[in-house]
């Protein structure tokens, strides 16, 4: 980014500067975990969900940051410079507005419900040879992300492409002031975030605010509501409009669309001249997105006929960064989303957060940049050299010419195939590996060599949706209410470490596990926040103490034994414990007649201190049992008061689980315990459908499709007989993978290409069969066991059980893949 002096920034944001006004700033930090190369950096202490950036100033300072934007004056940081403002986020936005005004270049502003990031990235793929493009990294389109994106514009750029995303009314006006687009692009308007608007008309009006001052507008003329809103808009009705659709009034009229096995041919009419192009996709969304891109090229006065071939080479945009288990106790980060400096920076940050001491990087030629090779790879080396690597592998004919710019141990190869010829599994050991490169280099070949499991069935965990669900629950809590997240049973079967690390990185206060060994594994993997053991066994007390885990204490016997173990290990300082009270669950916990003895022991013992007192509701998920929940809460209130008054203490008080947070938030006390809710499931379906996103998806592929004649049967026991000519797809998963055998014989379905396919015949140990007679599909197509459709709730209903059991039943032989959008 462009250099700014500290006094310039202070003046731009209308702040008060304390410190050296001549310091040069060219880096912005907002997350202390991502600080690696702090020189010339400034830290914005932003206020987020229940977390204030001021809490992390100490950490940022220890990592070398000496420049801060704050809303509270701080005195005790030597040689630090502070800009005092009323609101750090607003200050960042004001800086971005000022920065944008310094550049007279065409800026494309993209908004809509779906397709923003894909259209932005495809425009970049189509135009990078002709323009020096500044664009939003990945899907940075929020009030914060848009500002950060705009500040990346430099004098070298002659085109900007930026996204604008909103979820609430009255947000777009600020984004318009930041981005200041000259060309507006409106993608598909769908149902996303509609819950926060009265109707779709209000959502459309909010989206159109991005185009308040544009000179040109690109849109789909087929959407009558959008078209009418544009015509009725005083500014938009007068400017140049570029539309696509089947209408004779469209700038780009669709003549013919024909999809084949792996590509689609699209013919359009523009200025009475026919143009036909091909894209390597067949789905409707990709076809529409390509038409938006083509229309935008017309608005830019680009001769699209000269880049016809570029459309046929468009790459899929996987807006995700995958984290997988790798061979020899390693971690693999697969980030082949695209090939540019911004995405390299993001991938390096994720790698840096992995707990492995040994780190390696595989980096290919960087495409989609019109910098000179020397400048491009010097910038790439500057990014990489800020981190410590045990080894760097460079792949590509261009990047290998600049290997001397990289400071770590470097090996270089002209192609992926050349690297794989000498690759040895034994050279990989207990490390974190980042694969970062352009699609033509086919780094998936390296990924398949490094992955611990290489089957076609995967349990995907969307860490971004996990965080968003947590924030939904946080929005229901008071700022002072702590959050404990349950990661017991291997994080409900999703894999404990990556989930726990994400929770720790997002500021939860406690983690909860079932047994001490789960807590031990998390500690060894680098988890440092408090971990409560909900079911500590007597044999595990040494592990609890050695790994600084905090036990639930539910009986006098357990309390005495734990104190005895502390004495044996000669622990001198008071150890934190958590008291569980029995209020009606009738499972574990202290009863009222235990209280006198409990109080006596605690009064006369300095080995432990009570960090929290809690209970568990038996019917929080049952609206019809509200009276019983209230009865439990009343008992808990009285019991808590009795114990704390006698001991003269005020420990953390908590009772609510995921459904309890929704139904009884007036009883959130000092902390809540979030479990299945963060994975996107709630017994309160209205709340779930309106606010939560699915986190877990169990998917596989079609192994084979067979044609059956009427009368033929399927699987063991011949429990399915075809009544007509039938197509049967065989899937490579069965009851050994956690798919209950009772789901067979037509009881349940799987999702294939947007439709549900019935499971037929008996489910086998490693295979199952589904009826795809009425579904357009082929061998190798993706299949959803549960995710969006069918959902985990659907599977639980078919099994007459609960989602907890479905989730925790998925076999460990199914590969877990973690990703972030």
XYZ file of N, CA, C and O in Angstrom, residues 514-591:
312
model
N -15.025 -33.914 27.555
C -15.612 -34.924 28.426
C -14.580 -35.531 29.370
O -14.815 -35.657 30.566
N -13.426 -35.902 28.827
C -12.440 -36.625 29.621
C -11.080 -35.948 29.535
O -10.824 -35.149 28.633
N -10.194 -36.296 30.452
C -8.897 -35.629 30.563
C -8.032 -35.841 29.323
O -7.296 -34.936 28.921
N -8.100 -37.020 28.713
C -7.259 -37.273 27.540
C -7.592 -36.321 26.392
O -6.714 -35.933 25.618
N -8.875 -35.928 26.270
C -9.244 -34.952 25.239
C -8.585 -33.608 25.519
O -8.073 -32.942 24.621
N -8.591 -33.218 26.792
C -7.943 -31.970 27.166
C -6.439 -32.022 26.961
O -5.815 -31.052 26.521
N -5.841 -33.151 27.277
C -4.400 -33.335 27.094
C -4.018 -33.163 25.620
O -3.038 -32.479 25.301
N -4.786 -33.769 24.721
C -4.498 -33.655 23.280
C -4.567 -32.203 22.820
O -3.752 -31.756 22.008
N -5.532 -31.457 23.337
C -5.665 -30.055 22.954
C -4.483 -29.238 23.475
O -3.960 -28.371 22.768
N -4.055 -29.501 24.685
C -2.890 -28.787 25.230
C -1.645 -29.085 24.389
O -0.874 -28.189 24.059
N -1.460 -30.355 24.042
C -0.279 -30.733 23.260
C -0.324 -30.140 21.850
O 0.710 -29.961 21.214
N -1.536 -29.813 21.396
C -1.683 -29.216 20.058
C -1.592 -27.700 20.086
O -1.721 -27.064 19.048
N -1.394 -27.129 21.276
C -1.180 -25.693 21.340
C -2.350 -24.871 21.836
O -2.323 -23.637 21.760
N -3.397 -25.505 22.353
C -4.544 -24.773 22.903
C -4.203 -24.317 24.321
O -3.837 -25.126 25.175
N -4.334 -23.019 24.575
C -3.882 -22.453 25.855
C -5.006 -21.941 26.734
O -4.784 -21.694 27.919
N -6.213 -21.742 26.200
C -7.289 -21.173 27.022
C -7.790 -22.214 28.019
O -7.528 -23.410 27.869
N -8.524 -21.808 29.064
C -9.004 -22.757 30.077
C -9.859 -23.870 29.473
O -10.705 -23.610 28.612
N -9.598 -25.100 29.919
C -10.345 -26.272 29.451
C -10.958 -26.962 30.659
O -10.245 -27.340 31.597
N -12.278 -27.119 30.643
C -12.989 -27.777 31.746
C -13.229 -29.239 31.371
O -13.701 -29.538 30.272
N -12.898 -30.142 32.281
C -13.146 -31.576 32.094
C -14.482 -31.900 32.751
O -14.621 -31.821 33.975
N -15.465 -32.283 31.928
C -16.820 -32.457 32.445
C -17.014 -33.789 33.172
O -17.898 -33.892 34.025
N -16.225 -34.798 32.842
C -16.363 -36.106 33.498
C -14.996 -36.645 33.908
O -14.531 -37.668 33.389
N -14.323 -35.995 34.837
C -12.976 -36.449 35.212
C -13.027 -37.773 35.981
O -13.795 -37.924 36.934
N -12.239 -38.724 35.531
C -12.171 -40.011 36.225
C -11.033 -39.976 37.237
O -10.038 -39.262 37.063
N -11.165 -40.774 38.265
C -10.146 -40.779 39.320
C -8.762 -41.079 38.765
O -7.763 -40.483 39.164
N -8.671 -41.966 37.788
C -7.382 -42.350 37.225
C -6.746 -41.242 36.398
O -5.579 -41.329 36.024
N -7.526 -40.187 36.094
C -7.022 -39.130 35.222
C -6.601 -37.870 35.971
O -6.225 -36.885 35.344
N -6.668 -37.871 37.295
C -6.392 -36.637 38.040
C -4.980 -36.121 37.794
O -4.753 -34.916 37.743
N -4.028 -37.014 37.653
C -2.647 -36.565 37.376
C -2.570 -35.849 36.037
O -1.909 -34.814 35.907
N -3.257 -36.399 35.040
C -3.291 -35.753 33.729
C -3.941 -34.380 33.820
O -3.463 -33.406 33.231
N -5.035 -34.301 34.561
C -5.734 -33.021 34.748
C -4.773 -31.973 35.292
O -4.673 -30.854 34.773
N -4.040 -32.328 36.334
C -3.149 -31.369 36.989
C -1.932 -31.063 36.125
O -1.535 -29.910 35.961
N -1.339 -32.097 35.532
C -0.123 -31.903 34.736
C -0.367 -31.000 33.531
O 0.530 -30.273 33.108
N -1.574 -31.047 32.980
C -1.870 -30.266 31.777
C -2.750 -29.052 32.078
O -3.316 -28.461 31.159
N -2.824 -28.696 33.358
C -3.551 -27.493 33.779
C -4.976 -27.471 33.235
O -5.464 -26.469 32.687
N -5.646 -28.590 33.395
C -7.054 -28.711 33.045
C -7.887 -28.457 34.296
O -7.383 -28.585 35.415
N -9.138 -28.111 34.130
C -9.959 -27.721 35.275
C -11.133 -28.688 35.422
O -11.978 -28.759 34.525
N -11.201 -29.440 36.523
C -12.189 -30.509 36.635
C -13.567 -30.029 37.107
O -13.687 -29.114 37.918
N -14.581 -30.685 36.565
C -15.913 -30.590 37.155
C -15.918 -31.467 38.400
O -15.501 -32.625 38.355
N -16.372 -30.924 39.497
C -16.479 -31.681 40.752
C -17.957 -31.826 41.065
O -18.666 -30.825 41.241
N -18.423 -33.073 41.154
C -19.866 -33.293 41.260
C -20.279 -34.062 42.512
O -21.468 -34.306 42.721
N -19.304 -34.483 43.351
C -19.664 -35.205 44.577
C -18.590 -34.999 45.635
O -17.458 -34.595 45.323
N -18.942 -35.296 46.875
C -17.981 -35.168 47.970
C -16.819 -36.135 47.774
O -15.664 -35.804 48.062
N -17.116 -37.333 47.289
C -16.050 -38.317 47.065
C -15.035 -37.794 46.057
O -13.820 -37.866 46.277
N -15.522 -37.250 44.939
C -14.638 -36.727 43.894
C -13.822 -35.560 44.424
O -12.616 -35.440 44.151
N -14.449 -34.693 45.195
C -13.747 -33.541 45.752
C -12.600 -33.990 46.663
O -11.471 -33.485 46.553
N -12.877 -34.931 47.542
C -11.844 -35.397 48.471
C -10.688 -36.074 47.728
O -9.518 -35.858 48.055
N -11.020 -36.891 46.740
C -9.971 -37.579 45.985
C -9.109 -36.595 45.203
O -7.891 -36.762 45.107
N -9.729 -35.553 44.649
C -8.958 -34.589 43.869
C -8.039 -33.775 44.781
O -6.874 -33.518 44.437
N -8.550 -33.387 45.942
C -7.707 -32.662 46.905
C -6.531 -33.542 47.339
O -5.395 -33.078 47.465
N -6.817 -34.805 47.528
C -5.752 -35.745 47.912
C -4.674 -35.816 46.829
O -3.469 -35.822 47.130
N -5.069 -35.847 45.569
C -4.102 -35.903 44.471
C -3.281 -34.612 44.411
O -2.075 -34.641 44.140
N -3.913 -33.477 44.661
C -3.177 -32.208 44.701
C -2.119 -32.225 45.795
O -0.996 -31.739 45.606
N -2.471 -32.795 46.934
C -1.515 -32.892 48.053
C -0.361 -33.826 47.703
O 0.802 -33.530 47.980
N -0.685 -34.945 47.035
C 0.355 -35.894 46.635
C 1.344 -35.246 45.671
O 2.547 -35.511 45.720
N 0.837 -34.395 44.783
C 1.690 -33.758 43.784
C 2.288 -32.452 44.311
O 2.941 -31.717 43.555
N 2.010 -32.169 45.576
C 2.597 -31.001 46.274
C 2.317 -29.703 45.512
O 3.199 -28.863 45.315
N 1.044 -29.556 45.101
C 0.601 -28.320 44.454
C 0.331 -27.295 45.551
O -0.548 -27.487 46.397
N 1.070 -26.222 45.570
C 0.980 -25.261 46.675
C -0.106 -24.208 46.466
O -0.746 -23.769 47.430
N -0.328 -23.760 45.217
C -1.332 -22.717 44.978
C -2.704 -23.339 44.770
O -2.833 -24.497 44.340
N -3.742 -22.561 45.089
C -5.118 -23.056 44.980
C -5.447 -23.403 43.524
O -5.160 -22.632 42.612
N -6.055 -24.568 43.332
C -6.331 -25.080 41.986
C -7.801 -24.825 41.645
O -8.693 -25.034 42.472
N -8.092 -24.385 40.399
C -9.483 -24.082 40.041
C -10.323 -25.341 39.847
O -9.903 -26.291 39.180
N -11.520 -25.336 40.424
C -12.479 -26.417 40.219
C -13.837 -25.811 39.873
O -14.080 -24.621 40.088
N -14.713 -26.646 39.337
C -16.045 -26.195 38.914
C -17.076 -27.119 39.546
O -17.071 -28.333 39.294
N -17.953 -26.575 40.372
C -18.936 -27.369 41.094
C -20.205 -27.555 40.281
O -20.792 -26.587 39.793
N -20.625 -28.814 40.133
C -21.885 -29.096 39.447
C -22.961 -29.407 40.475
O -22.778 -30.254 41.353
N -24.098 -28.716 40.345
C -25.209 -28.898 41.273
C -26.325 -29.677 40.593
O -26.667 -29.430 39.435
N -26.907 -30.613 41.321
C -28.032 -31.398 40.832
C -29.328 -30.634 41.131
O -29.635 -30.352 42.281
N -30.045 -30.290 40.046
C -31.282 -29.523 40.232
C -32.494 -30.186 39.581
O -33.580 -29.589 39.577
N -32.325 -31.383 39.032
C -33.471 -32.036 38.416
C -33.136 -32.873 37.202
O -33.996 -33.563 36.654
N -31.882 -32.852 36.770
C -31.446 -33.719 35.672
C -31.288 -35.153 36.182
O -31.455 -36.118 35.436
N -30.925 -35.255 37.465
C -30.733 -36.550 38.128
C -29.720 -37.418 37.401
O -29.954 -38.577 37.062
N -28.557 -36.777 37.182
C -27.462 -37.465 36.514
C -26.225 -37.363 37.394
O -25.854 -38.313 38.065
N -25.587 -36.216 37.413
C -24.447 -35.958 38.280
C -24.653 -34.618 38.968
O -25.285 -33.717 38.415
N -24.076 -34.471 40.166
C -24.113 -33.168 40.813
C -24.345 -33.257 42.313
O -24.884 -34.251 42.831
N -23.949 -32.208 43.018
C -24.184 -32.115 44.458
C -25.665 -31.901 44.738
O -26.317 -31.060 44.110
N -26.181 -32.661 45.711
C -27.552 -32.475 46.185
C -27.549 -31.504 47.370
O -26.514 -31.271 47.999
